[in-house]
Tab-separated table of C-alpha atoms in Angstrom:
chain	number	residue	atom	x	y	z
A	1	ARG	CA	73.232	-59.535	-40.445
A	2	GLU	CA	74.271	-57.379	-37.552
A	3	LEU	CA	75.500	-54.622	-39.886
A	4	LYS	CA	72.294	-54.874	-41.907
A	5	ALA	CA	70.209	-54.498	-38.745
A	6	GLN	CA	72.236	-51.456	-37.638
A	7	LYS	CA	71.859	-49.947	-41.107
A	8	GLU	CA	68.112	-50.414	-40.994
A	9	GLN	CA	68.010	-48.900	-37.511
A	10	PHE	CA	70.036	-45.871	-38.635
A	11	GLU	CA	67.795	-45.432	-41.649
A	12	GLY	CA	64.722	-45.613	-39.404
A	13	ASP	CA	66.224	-43.078	-36.990
A	14	LEU	CA	67.125	-40.818	-39.901
A	15	ALA	CA	63.587	-40.998	-41.288
A	16	THR	CA	62.182	-40.185	-37.847
A	17	ALA	CA	64.551	-37.227	-37.477
A	18	ARG	CA	63.612	-35.944	-40.927
A	19	SER	CA	59.928	-36.290	-40.060
A	20	ASP	CA	60.463	-34.409	-36.765
A	21	LEU	CA	62.386	-31.642	-38.566
A	22	SER	CA	59.643	-31.358	-41.174
A	23	GLU	CA	56.951	-31.077	-38.489
A	24	ALA	CA	59.028	-28.497	-36.586
A	25	HIS	CA	59.499	-26.494	-39.788
A	26	GLU	CA	55.746	-26.563	-40.490
A	27	ALA	CA	55.010	-25.501	-36.903
A	28	GLN	CA	57.502	-22.626	-37.231
A	29	GLN	CA	55.901	-21.486	-40.475
A	30	GLU	CA	52.462	-21.603	-38.842
A	31	LYS	CA	53.742	-19.484	-35.920
A	32	GLU	CA	55.241	-16.940	-38.319
A	33	GLN	CA	51.960	-16.691	-40.210
A	34	ARG	CA	50.083	-16.149	-36.959
A	35	LEU	CA	52.564	-13.448	-35.944
A	36	LEU	CA	52.165	-11.706	-39.306
A	37	LYS	CA	48.396	-11.835	-38.981
A	38	ALA	CA	48.523	-10.517	-35.397
A	39	SER	CA	50.902	-7.749	-36.469
A	40	ALA	CA	48.537	-6.715	-39.269
A	41	GLU	CA	45.589	-6.661	-36.851
A	42	LEU	CA	47.603	-4.622	-34.348
A	43	SER	CA	48.545	-2.106	-37.046
A	44	LEU	CA	44.890	-1.787	-37.995
A	45	ALA	CA	43.943	-1.303	-34.325
A	46	GLU	CA	46.582	1.433	-33.981
A	47	GLU	CA	45.201	3.223	-37.041
A	48	VAL	CA	41.646	3.024	-35.687
A	49	ILE	CA	42.712	4.307	-32.260
A	50	GLU	CA	44.653	7.154	-33.849
A	51	ASP	CA	41.670	8.099	-36.025
A	52	ILE	CA	39.360	8.137	-33.004
A	53	THR	CA	41.847	10.171	-30.953
A	54	THR	CA	42.417	12.653	-33.763
A	55	SER	CA	38.707	13.143	-34.430
A	56	LYS	CA	38.026	13.798	-30.738
A	57	LEU	CA	41.013	16.127	-30.530
A	58	VAL	CA	39.884	18.148	-33.558
A	59	GLY	CA	36.408	18.587	-32.078
A	60	LEU	CA	37.789	19.650	-28.720
A	61	ARG	CA	40.201	22.096	-30.322
A	62	ARG	CA	37.429	23.641	-32.400
A	63	PHE	CA	35.305	24.043	-29.295
A	64	PHE	CA	38.119	25.768	-27.392
A	65	GLU	CA	39.021	27.978	-30.349
A	66	HIS	CA	35.415	28.978	-31.071
A	67	TYR	CA	34.360	29.718	-27.489
A	68	ASP	CA	37.800	30.524	-25.968
A	69	LEU	CA	36.898	29.041	-22.591
A	70	PRO	CA	40.145	30.139	-20.902
A	71	ALA	CA	39.500	33.804	-21.789
A	72	VAL	CA	35.877	33.505	-20.663
A	73	SER	CA	36.935	31.977	-17.334
A	74	LEU	CA	39.532	34.686	-16.668
A	75	SER	CA	37.104	37.434	-17.687
A	76	LEU	CA	34.542	36.185	-15.191
A	77	PHE	CA	37.184	35.910	-12.484
A	78	CYS	CA	38.291	39.504	-13.184
A	79	LYS	CA	34.731	40.699	-12.766
A	80	VAL	CA	34.393	38.777	-9.491
A	81	VAL	CA	37.617	40.349	-8.186
A	82	GLU	CA	36.496	43.827	-9.260
A	83	LEU	CA	33.041	43.486	-7.674
A	84	GLN	CA	34.554	41.994	-4.545
A	85	HIS	CA	36.721	45.093	-4.172
A	86	HIS	CA	33.754	47.452	-4.635
A	87	LEU	CA	31.719	45.417	-2.149
A	88	ARG	CA	34.506	45.516	0.416
A	89	THR	CA	35.238	49.250	0.083
A	90	TRP	CA	31.915	50.864	-0.804
A	91	LYS	CA	31.380	52.287	2.729
A	92	VAL	CA	34.889	53.738	2.887
A	93	ASN	CA	34.851	55.192	-0.638
A	94	ARG	CA	31.301	56.586	-0.264
A	95	GLY	CA	30.217	55.897	-3.785
A	96	GLU	CA	33.547	56.616	-5.451
A	97	ARG	CA	34.505	53.655	-7.582
A	98	LEU	CA	37.889	52.823	-8.987
A	99	SER	CA	38.193	51.770	-12.605
A	100	ALA	CA	38.264	48.040	-13.278
A	101	PRO	CA	42.092	47.865	-13.542
A	102	GLY	CA	42.551	49.884	-10.346
A	103	ALA	CA	39.975	47.860	-8.423
A	104	ILE	CA	41.505	44.573	-9.575
A	105	GLU	CA	45.033	45.638	-8.645
A	106	LYS	CA	43.879	46.802	-5.190
A	107	GLU	CA	42.002	43.572	-4.610
A	108	VAL	CA	44.963	41.474	-5.737
A	109	GLN	CA	46.938	43.097	-2.922
A	110	GLU	CA	44.410	41.600	-0.511
A	111	PHE	CA	45.476	38.044	-1.307
A	112	SER	CA	49.164	38.754	-1.749
A	113	ILE	CA	51.830	37.931	0.816
A	114	GLN	CA	54.594	40.558	0.947
A	115	HIS	CA	53.436	41.803	-2.476
A	116	GLN	CA	53.798	38.311	-3.963
A	117	VAL	CA	50.812	36.361	-5.280
A	118	SER	CA	51.142	32.653	-4.535
A	119	ARG	CA	48.859	29.686	-4.916
A	120	ARG	CA	48.328	29.543	-1.170
A	121	GLY	CA	47.329	33.212	-0.931
A	122	LEU	CA	45.021	32.967	-3.941
A	123	GLN	CA	43.439	29.805	-2.576
A	124	ALA	CA	42.782	31.446	0.810
A	125	TYR	CA	41.139	34.406	-0.969
A	126	LEU	CA	38.959	32.091	-3.061
A	127	GLU	CA	37.893	30.115	-0.002
A	128	GLY	CA	36.435	33.349	1.365
A	129	LEU	CA	34.199	33.625	-1.703
A	130	ASN	CA	32.379	30.385	-0.792
A	131	LEU	CA	32.530	28.960	-4.291
A	132	THR	CA	30.582	25.861	-5.334
A	133	VAL	CA	33.824	24.174	-6.467
A	134	PRO	CA	37.028	23.611	-4.461
A	135	ALA	CA	39.106	26.797	-4.112
A	136	SER	CA	42.297	24.777	-4.626
A	137	MET	CA	41.095	23.667	-8.054
A	138	VAL	CA	40.059	27.196	-9.070
A	139	SER	CA	43.391	28.688	-7.980
A	140	GLN	CA	45.293	26.021	-9.910
A	141	VAL	CA	43.239	26.675	-13.069
A	142	ILE	CA	43.684	30.450	-12.860
A	143	LEU	CA	47.433	30.218	-12.308
A	144	ALA	CA	47.751	27.700	-15.165
A	145	LEU	CA	45.799	29.958	-17.546
A	146	LEU	CA	48.042	32.883	-16.622
A	147	GLY	CA	51.194	30.811	-17.050
A	148	LEU	CA	52.048	31.224	-13.358
A	149	ASP	CA	51.567	27.680	-12.136
A	150	GLY	CA	54.136	27.212	-9.389
A	151	VAL	CA	55.710	30.633	-10.072
A	152	PRO	CA	55.094	33.482	-7.567
A	153	SER	CA	54.246	36.837	-9.136
A	154	ASP	CA	54.119	40.420	-7.899
A	155	CYS	CA	50.713	42.092	-7.558
A	156	GLN	CA	51.109	44.448	-10.500
A	157	ARG	CA	52.120	41.702	-12.925
A	158	PHE	CA	49.359	39.391	-11.698
A	159	ALA	CA	46.738	42.119	-12.157
A	160	HIS	CA	48.142	42.948	-15.603
A	161	LEU	CA	47.940	39.286	-16.649
A	162	LEU	CA	44.357	39.095	-15.411
A	163	LEU	CA	43.384	42.112	-17.516
A	164	GLN	CA	45.439	41.051	-20.541
A	165	PRO	CA	45.886	37.284	-20.247
A	166	PRO	CA	48.227	35.439	-22.605
A	167	HIS	CA	46.554	33.425	-25.332
A	168	TRP	CA	45.911	29.937	-24.026
A	169	GLN	CA	47.605	28.280	-27.025
A	170	GLN	CA	50.927	30.017	-26.324
A	171	GLY	CA	51.598	28.750	-22.825
A	172	ASP	CA	52.156	25.533	-20.938
A	173	PHE	CA	48.381	25.206	-20.564
A	174	ALA	CA	47.988	24.146	-24.203
A	175	THR	CA	50.806	21.609	-23.876
A	176	ALA	CA	49.225	20.140	-20.756
A	177	LEU	CA	45.803	20.089	-22.403
A	178	TRP	CA	46.741	18.568	-25.748
A	179	GLY	CA	49.888	16.615	-24.804
A	180	ALA	CA	48.566	13.057	-24.375
A	181	ALA	CA	45.620	13.607	-26.716
A	182	ALA	CA	47.867	14.694	-29.580
A	183	GLU	CA	50.360	11.876	-29.099
A	184	PRO	CA	50.284	9.224	-31.840
A	185	ALA	CA	48.482	6.009	-30.936
A	186	ALA	CA	51.578	3.929	-31.733
A	187	SER	CA	53.584	5.911	-29.181
A	188	LEU	CA	50.873	5.505	-26.541
A	189	LEU	CA	50.705	1.758	-27.173
A	190	ALA	CA	54.500	1.470	-26.985
A	191	LYS	CA	54.485	3.244	-23.614
A	192	HIS	CA	51.702	0.955	-22.422
A	193	ARG	CA	53.633	-2.142	-23.495
A	194	SER	CA	56.848	-0.948	-21.843
A	195	ALA	CA	54.944	-0.161	-18.636
A	196	ARG	CA	53.452	-3.652	-18.599
A	197	GLY	CA	56.872	-5.201	-19.256
A	198	ARG	CA	58.419	-3.686	-16.130
């Protein structure tokens, strides 16, 4: 009788264990299905984000390429520098006006320090123009468009770059402008996840 009772107990325990294993297996399968579904939804979200990013990027690129805003900005700045020189020297020159390149080069010397054009010198010059936007921002934009951000330049080279600026797509400006926008959505999401995991 005792052996029979132990046998029945073992059989009951075995049935319970099998039932628990079966339930655990079903729960695991359910989790895997949920993960697959979530992964599919995440992939779809990445595709949608990438499509949105790409469409915005294409529109922005077309706008820049059609209107060439960097060249327009530098052209206007050149004219301001030229007119500023004529305004500052018209009494001394008595009506004699330098050509645009000569006037720009002379005026560049006004905001150079020991014949070197720096951000600080350019910013101080721009502050004297009483612009409606911060002079620090304008100086940073101009230097970035000329490919001189953080790099001092001599007066002659700076004036030459103003008159014949490099194409905006060839320099660091384009990389800074399009870098994050052109990055695939999956890469951006991966960076976001890794940043959150720190």
